[in-house]
Amino acid sequence: MTRIAVCAPSTPITPEDAEAVRALASAQFPGAELVIHDQCFAVEGHFAGSDAARLDALLECANDPAFDAVWFARGGYGACRIAEDALAKMNHAAGQKTYLGYSDAGYLLGGLYRERIGRPVHGPMLADVRRSGGAEAVRCALGFLAGKGADLEPSLADERHPVVAFNLTTLAMLGGTRLMPGLANHVVMVEDVSEYLYAIDRLFFHATAHLGGIAGLRLGRVSDVPENDRPFGADAQEIARHWCRRHSIAFLGEADIGHDAANKLVPFG
């Protein structure tokens, strides 16, 4: 039996989200036990409870040796407010777990990777069940956590370098902080959603300045781009190529990751 703890370091989910995923897990993954922390439903302003409540729930899940994995419920914003305190208080049991999420959860994945705690993995979260095709995303995550196979990002099959994946906004914000892992010789995959193209350009300006020595960059989907009052003049891939050239970073093409139900798994390392 694989025991999976779910907590929400950022924003809350609804009881309907939880029930939909519990039903799917029960029907298709009988060897996996899903334990969803009550904190996932708490609401305090933007967040799934106060900073203290989110920190306590994360540590309860991470430090309990009875759990094999911690699955982050939803992104949004908030994980960076508790990440450093959480990492400082994680115990030996926390180091034996898989941690799965993406988007805002990237602050925790990056910090965990930096501190060599557990196995960080970029991939679907519980709240993805809301998306069109979201049941498949949830099956992908649960199958991986339950050891029933993994729908990995395709380029990993032939990749000889260690790999990480981040939301571009999250990666840009990580740069220069105590959560930023060393990524020399890594292939870095990035994706983003709901950002103007000028904002994508600005994010690449900052992110690539912190990626010296990487083995290369792959660009995932940049989706739901708002329409500006004037054309930017370059699409997301052209922007990525521009900043890669500026920093002598190899641009390796596309990555099958993004804020959608087709978001593939990328284990760090």
Coordinates of N, CA and C in Angstrom, one line a residue, residues 115-251:
E115 N 18.5 21.3 -1.1 CA 18.9 20.7 0.2 C 19.0 19.2 0.1
R116 N 18.7 18.6 -1.1 CA 18.8 17.2 -1.2 C 17.8 16.4 -0.3
I117 N 16.6 16.9 -0.2 CA 15.6 16.3 0.6 C 14.6 15.6 -0.3
G118 N 14.5 14.3 -0.2 CA 13.5 13.6 -1.0 C 13.7 13.6 -2.5
R119 N 12.6 13.3 -3.2 CA 12.7 13.3 -4.6 C 11.6 14.3 -5.2
P120 N 12.0 15.5 -5.6 CA 11.1 16.4 -6.2 C 10.7 16.0 -7.6
V121 N 9.5 16.2 -7.9 CA 9.0 15.8 -9.3 C 8.0 16.9 -9.7
H122 N 8.2 17.4 -10.9 CA 7.3 18.3 -11.6 C 6.2 17.5 -12.2
G123 N 4.9 17.8 -11.9 CA 3.8 17.0 -12.5 C 2.5 17.4 -12.0
P124 N 1.4 16.8 -12.4 CA 0.1 17.3 -12.1 C -0.3 17.3 -10.7
M125 N -1.2 18.2 -10.3 CA -1.6 18.3 -8.9 C -3.1 17.9 -8.8
L126 N -3.6 17.7 -7.6 CA -4.9 17.3 -7.4 C -5.9 18.2 -8.0
A127 N -5.7 19.5 -7.9 CA -6.7 20.5 -8.5 C -6.8 20.5 -10.0
D128 N -5.9 19.8 -10.7 CA -5.9 19.6 -12.1 C -7.2 18.8 -12.5
V129 N -7.8 18.2 -11.6 CA -9.0 17.4 -11.9 C -10.1 18.4 -12.5
R130 N -10.0 19.7 -12.2 CA -11.0 20.7 -12.7 C -10.8 21.0 -14.2
R131 N -9.6 20.7 -14.7 CA -9.3 21.1 -16.1 C -10.0 20.2 -17.1
S132 N -10.2 20.7 -18.3 CA -10.6 19.8 -19.4 C -9.6 18.6 -19.6
G133 N -10.1 17.4 -19.5 CA -9.2 16.3 -19.5 C -8.5 16.1 -18.2
G134 N -8.9 16.7 -17.1 CA -8.2 16.7 -15.9 C -8.1 15.3 -15.2
A135 N -9.1 14.4 -15.5 CA -9.0 13.1 -14.9 C -7.8 12.3 -15.4
E136 N -7.4 12.6 -16.6 CA -6.2 11.9 -17.1 C -5.0 12.4 -16.5
A137 N -4.9 13.7 -16.2 CA -3.8 14.3 -15.5 C -3.7 13.7 -14.1
V138 N -4.8 13.5 -13.4 CA -4.8 13.0 -12.1 C -4.4 11.5 -12.1
R139 N -4.9 10.8 -13.1 CA -4.4 9.4 -13.3 C -2.9 9.3 -13.5
C140 N -2.4 10.2 -14.3 CA -0.9 10.3 -14.5 C -0.2 10.4 -13.2
A141 N -0.6 11.3 -12.4 CA 0.0 11.6 -11.1 C -0.1 10.4 -10.1
L142 N -1.3 9.9 -10.0 CA -1.5 8.8 -9.1 C -0.8 7.5 -9.6
G143 N -0.8 7.3 -10.9 CA 0.0 6.1 -11.4 C 1.4 6.2 -11.0
F144 N 2.0 7.4 -11.2 CA 3.4 7.6 -10.8 C 3.6 7.3 -9.3
L145 N 2.8 8.0 -8.5 CA 3.0 7.9 -7.1 C 2.8 6.4 -6.6
A146 N 1.9 5.7 -7.2 CA 1.6 4.4 -6.8 C 2.5 3.3 -7.5
G147 N 3.5 3.8 -8.3 CA 4.4 2.9 -8.9 C 3.8 2.1 -10.0
K148 N 2.8 2.6 -10.7 CA 2.1 1.9 -11.8 C 2.5 2.4 -13.1
G149 N 3.7 3.0 -13.2 CA 4.2 3.5 -14.5 C 4.2 5.1 -14.4
A150 N 4.9 5.7 -15.4 CA 5.1 7.1 -15.4 C 5.0 7.7 -16.8
D151 N 4.1 8.7 -16.9 CA 4.0 9.4 -18.2 C 5.1 10.5 -18.2
L152 N 6.3 10.2 -18.4 CA 7.4 11.1 -18.3 C 7.5 12.0 -19.6
E153 N 8.0 13.2 -19.4 CA 8.3 14.1 -20.5 C 9.2 13.3 -21.5
P154 N 8.8 13.3 -22.8 CA 9.4 12.4 -23.8 C 10.9 12.5 -23.9
S155 N 11.5 13.8 -23.8 CA 12.9 13.9 -24.1 C 13.8 13.3 -23.0
L156 N 13.2 12.9 -21.9 CA 13.9 12.3 -20.8 C 14.5 11.0 -21.2
A157 N 13.8 10.3 -22.1 CA 14.2 9.0 -22.5 C 15.7 9.0 -23.1
D158 N 16.1 10.0 -23.7 CA 17.4 10.1 -24.3 C 18.3 11.1 -23.7
E159 N 17.9 11.7 -22.5 CA 18.7 12.8 -21.9 C 19.8 12.2 -21.0
R160 N 21.0 12.7 -21.2 CA 22.1 12.2 -20.4 C 22.5 13.2 -19.2
H161 N 21.8 14.3 -19.2 CA 22.1 15.3 -18.2 C 21.0 15.3 -17.1
P162 N 21.2 15.7 -15.9 CA 20.1 15.9 -15.0 C 19.2 16.9 -15.5
V163 N 17.9 16.8 -15.1 CA 16.8 17.7 -15.6 C 16.0 18.2 -14.5
V164 N 15.6 19.5 -14.6 CA 14.6 20.1 -13.7 C 13.5 20.7 -14.6
A165 N 12.4 21.0 -14.0 CA 11.3 21.7 -14.7 C 10.6 22.7 -13.7
F166 N 10.3 23.9 -14.3 CA 9.7 24.9 -13.5 C 8.7 25.8 -14.3
N167 N 7.8 26.3 -13.6 CA 7.1 27.5 -14.2 C 8.1 28.6 -14.3
L168 N 8.1 29.3 -15.4 CA 9.1 30.4 -15.7 C 9.0 31.5 -14.6
T169 N 7.8 31.9 -14.3 CA 7.7 33.0 -13.2 C 8.3 32.5 -11.9
T170 N 8.0 31.3 -11.5 CA 8.6 30.7 -10.3 C 10.1 30.7 -10.4
L171 N 10.6 30.2 -11.5 CA 12.1 30.1 -11.6 C 12.7 31.4 -11.6
A172 N 12.1 32.4 -12.2 CA 12.7 33.8 -12.2 C 12.7 34.3 -10.8
M173 N 11.7 34.1 -10.0 CA 11.6 34.6 -8.6 C 12.6 33.8 -7.7
L174 N 12.9 32.6 -8.1 CA 13.8 31.8 -7.3 C 15.3 32.3 -7.4
G175 N 15.6 32.9 -8.5 CA 17.0 33.4 -8.8 C 17.4 34.4 -7.7
G176 N 18.6 34.1 -7.1 CA 19.1 35.0 -6.1 C 18.6 34.7 -4.7
T177 N 17.7 33.7 -4.5 CA 17.2 33.4 -3.2 C 17.9 32.2 -2.6
R178 N 17.6 31.9 -1.3 CA 18.1 30.8 -0.7 C 17.4 29.5 -1.0
L179 N 16.4 29.5 -1.9 CA 15.8 28.4 -2.4 C 16.3 27.9 -3.8
M180 N 17.1 28.7 -4.4 CA 17.5 28.4 -5.8 C 18.6 27.3 -5.8
P181 N 18.3 26.2 -6.4 CA 19.3 25.1 -6.5 C 20.4 25.4 -7.5
G182 N 21.5 24.8 -7.3 CA 22.6 24.9 -8.3 C 22.2 24.0 -9.5
L183 N 22.2 24.6 -10.7 CA 21.7 23.9 -11.9 C 22.7 23.8 -13.0
A184 N 24.0 24.0 -12.6 CA 25.0 23.7 -13.6 C 24.9 22.3 -14.2
N185 N 25.1 22.2 -15.5 CA 25.1 20.9 -16.2 C 23.7 20.3 -16.3
H186 N 22.7 21.0 -15.9 CA 21.3 20.5 -16.0 C 20.6 21.0 -17.3
V187 N 19.7 20.2 -17.7 CA 18.7 20.7 -18.7 C 17.5 21.3 -17.9
V188 N 17.2 22.5 -18.2 CA 16.1 23.2 -17.5 C 14.9 23.4 -18.5
M189 N 13.8 22.9 -18.0 CA 12.5 23.1 -18.8 C 11.7 24.1 -18.1
V190 N 11.0 25.0 -18.9 CA 10.2 26.0 -18.3 C 8.9 26.1 -19.1
E191 N 7.8 26.6 -18.4 CA 6.5 26.8 -19.0 C 5.9 28.0 -18.3
D192 N 4.8 28.5 -18.9 CA 4.1 29.6 -18.2 C 2.7 29.7 -18.7
V193 N 1.9 30.5 -18.0 CA 0.5 30.6 -18.4 C 0.0 32.1 -18.0
S194 N -0.9 32.6 -18.8 CA -1.6 33.9 -18.5 C -0.6 35.0 -18.3
E195 N 0.5 35.1 -19.0 CA 1.4 36.2 -19.0 C 1.5 36.9 -20.4
Y196 N 1.5 38.2 -20.4 CA 1.7 38.9 -21.6 C 3.1 38.5 -22.2
L197 N 3.3 38.6 -23.5 CA 4.6 38.3 -24.1 C 5.7 39.2 -23.6
Y198 N 5.4 40.5 -23.3 CA 6.4 41.3 -22.8 C 6.8 40.9 -21.4
A199 N 5.9 40.3 -20.6 CA 6.3 39.7 -19.3 C 7.1 38.5 -19.5
I200 N 6.8 37.6 -20.5 CA 7.6 36.5 -20.7 C 9.1 36.9 -21.0
D201 N 9.2 37.9 -21.8 CA 10.5 38.5 -22.2 C 11.2 38.9 -20.9
R202 N 10.5 39.7 -20.1 CA 11.1 40.2 -18.8 C 11.5 39.0 -17.9
L203 N 10.7 38.0 -17.8 CA 11.1 36.8 -17.0 C 12.3 36.1 -17.5
F204 N 12.4 36.0 -18.8 CA 13.6 35.3 -19.4 C 14.8 36.2 -19.1
F205 N 14.7 37.5 -19.2 CA 15.8 38.4 -18.9 C 16.4 38.1 -17.5
H206 N 15.5 37.9 -16.5 CA 16.0 37.6 -15.2 C 16.4 36.2 -15.0
A207 N 15.6 35.2 -15.5 CA 15.9 33.8 -15.2 C 17.2 33.4 -15.9
T208 N 17.4 33.8 -17.1 CA 18.6 33.3 -17.8 C 19.9 33.9 -17.2
A209 N 19.8 35.0 -16.5 CA 21.0 35.6 -15.8 C 21.4 34.7 -14.6
H210 N 20.5 33.8 -14.2 CA 20.9 32.8 -13.1 C 21.1 31.4 -13.6
L211 N 21.2 31.2 -14.9 CA 21.3 29.9 -15.4 C 22.6 29.6 -16.1
G212 N 23.7 30.4 -15.7 CA 25.0 30.1 -16.3 C 25.5 28.7 -16.0
G213 N 26.0 28.1 -17.1 CA 26.6 26.7 -16.9 C 25.6 25.6 -17.1
I214 N 24.3 25.9 -17.4 CA 23.4 24.8 -17.6 C 23.7 24.1 -19.0
A215 N 23.2 22.9 -19.1 CA 23.4 22.1 -20.3 C 22.5 22.6 -21.4
G216 N 21.4 23.2 -21.1 CA 20.5 23.7 -22.1 C 19.1 24.0 -21.6
L217 N 18.3 24.6 -22.4 CA 16.9 25.0 -22.0 C 15.9 24.4 -23.0
R218 N 14.8 23.9 -22.4 CA 13.7 23.5 -23.3 C 12.4 24.3 -22.9
L219 N 11.7 24.7 -23.8 CA 10.5 25.5 -23.6 C 9.2 24.7 -23.7
G220 N 8.5 24.7 -22.6 CA 7.2 24.0 -22.6 C 6.1 25.0 -23.1
R221 N 4.9 24.7 -22.9 CA 3.8 25.5 -23.4 C 3.7 26.9 -22.6
V222 N 3.6 27.9 -23.4 CA 3.2 29.2 -22.8 C 1.8 29.5 -23.3
S223 N 0.9 29.3 -22.4 CA -0.5 29.3 -22.8 C -1.4 30.5 -22.3
D224 N -2.5 30.6 -22.9 CA -3.5 31.7 -22.4 C -2.8 33.0 -22.4
V225 N -2.0 33.4 -23.4 CA -1.3 34.6 -23.4 C -2.3 35.8 -23.7
P226 N -2.4 36.8 -22.8 CA -3.4 37.9 -23.0 C -3.0 38.7 -24.2
E227 N -3.9 39.4 -24.8 CA -3.7 40.2 -26.0 C -3.3 41.6 -25.5
N228 N -2.1 42.1 -25.8 CA -1.7 43.4 -25.4 C -2.3 44.5 -26.3
D229 N -2.1 45.8 -26.0 CA -2.6 46.8 -26.9 C -1.8 47.0 -28.1
R230 N -0.7 46.3 -28.2 CA 0.1 46.3 -29.4 C 0.9 45.0 -29.5
P231 N 1.2 44.5 -30.7 CA 1.9 43.3 -30.8 C 3.3 43.4 -30.3
F232 N 3.7 42.3 -29.6 CA 5.1 42.3 -29.0 C 6.1 42.2 -30.1
G233 N 5.8 41.4 -31.1 CA 6.8 41.3 -32.2 C 7.6 40.0 -32.2
A234 N 7.4 39.1 -31.2 CA 8.1 37.9 -31.1 C 7.2 36.9 -30.3
D235 N 7.2 35.6 -30.7 CA 6.5 34.7 -29.9 C 7.3 34.1 -28.8
A236 N 6.8 33.2 -28.0 CA 7.5 32.8 -26.8 C 8.8 32.0 -27.1
Q237 N 8.8 31.2 -28.2 CA 10.0 30.5 -28.6 C 11.1 31.5 -29.1
E238 N 10.7 32.5 -29.8 CA 11.6 33.5 -30.3 C 12.2 34.3 -29.1
I239 N 11.4 34.5 -28.1 CA 11.9 35.2 -26.9 C 12.9 34.3 -26.2
A240 N 12.6 33.0 -26.0 CA 13.5 32.1 -25.3 C 14.8 32.0 -26.1
R241 N 14.7 31.9 -27.4 CA 16.0 31.8 -28.2 C 16.8 33.0 -28.0
H242 N 16.2 34.2 -28.0 CA 16.9 35.5 -27.8 C 17.7 35.5 -26.6
W243 N 17.1 35.2 -25.4 CA 17.8 35.3 -24.2 C 18.8 34.1 -24.0
C244 N 18.5 33.0 -24.6 CA 19.5 31.9 -24.6 C 20.8 32.3 -25.3
R245 N 20.6 33.0 -26.5 CA 21.8 33.5 -27.2 C 22.6 34.5 -26.4
R246 N 21.9 35.3 -25.7 CA 22.5 36.4 -24.9 C 23.4 35.8 -23.8
H247 N 23.0 34.6 -23.3 CA 23.7 34.0 -22.2 C 24.5 32.7 -22.6
S248 N 24.6 32.5 -23.9 CA 25.3 31.3 -24.4 C 24.7 30.0 -23.9
I249 N 23.4 30.0 -23.8 CA 22.7 28.8 -23.4 C 22.2 28.0 -24.6
A250 N 22.4 26.7 -24.6 CA 21.8 26.0 -25.8 C 20.3 25.9 -25.7
F251 N 19.6 26.2 -26.7 CA 18.2 26.1 -26.8 C 17.9 24.7 -27.4

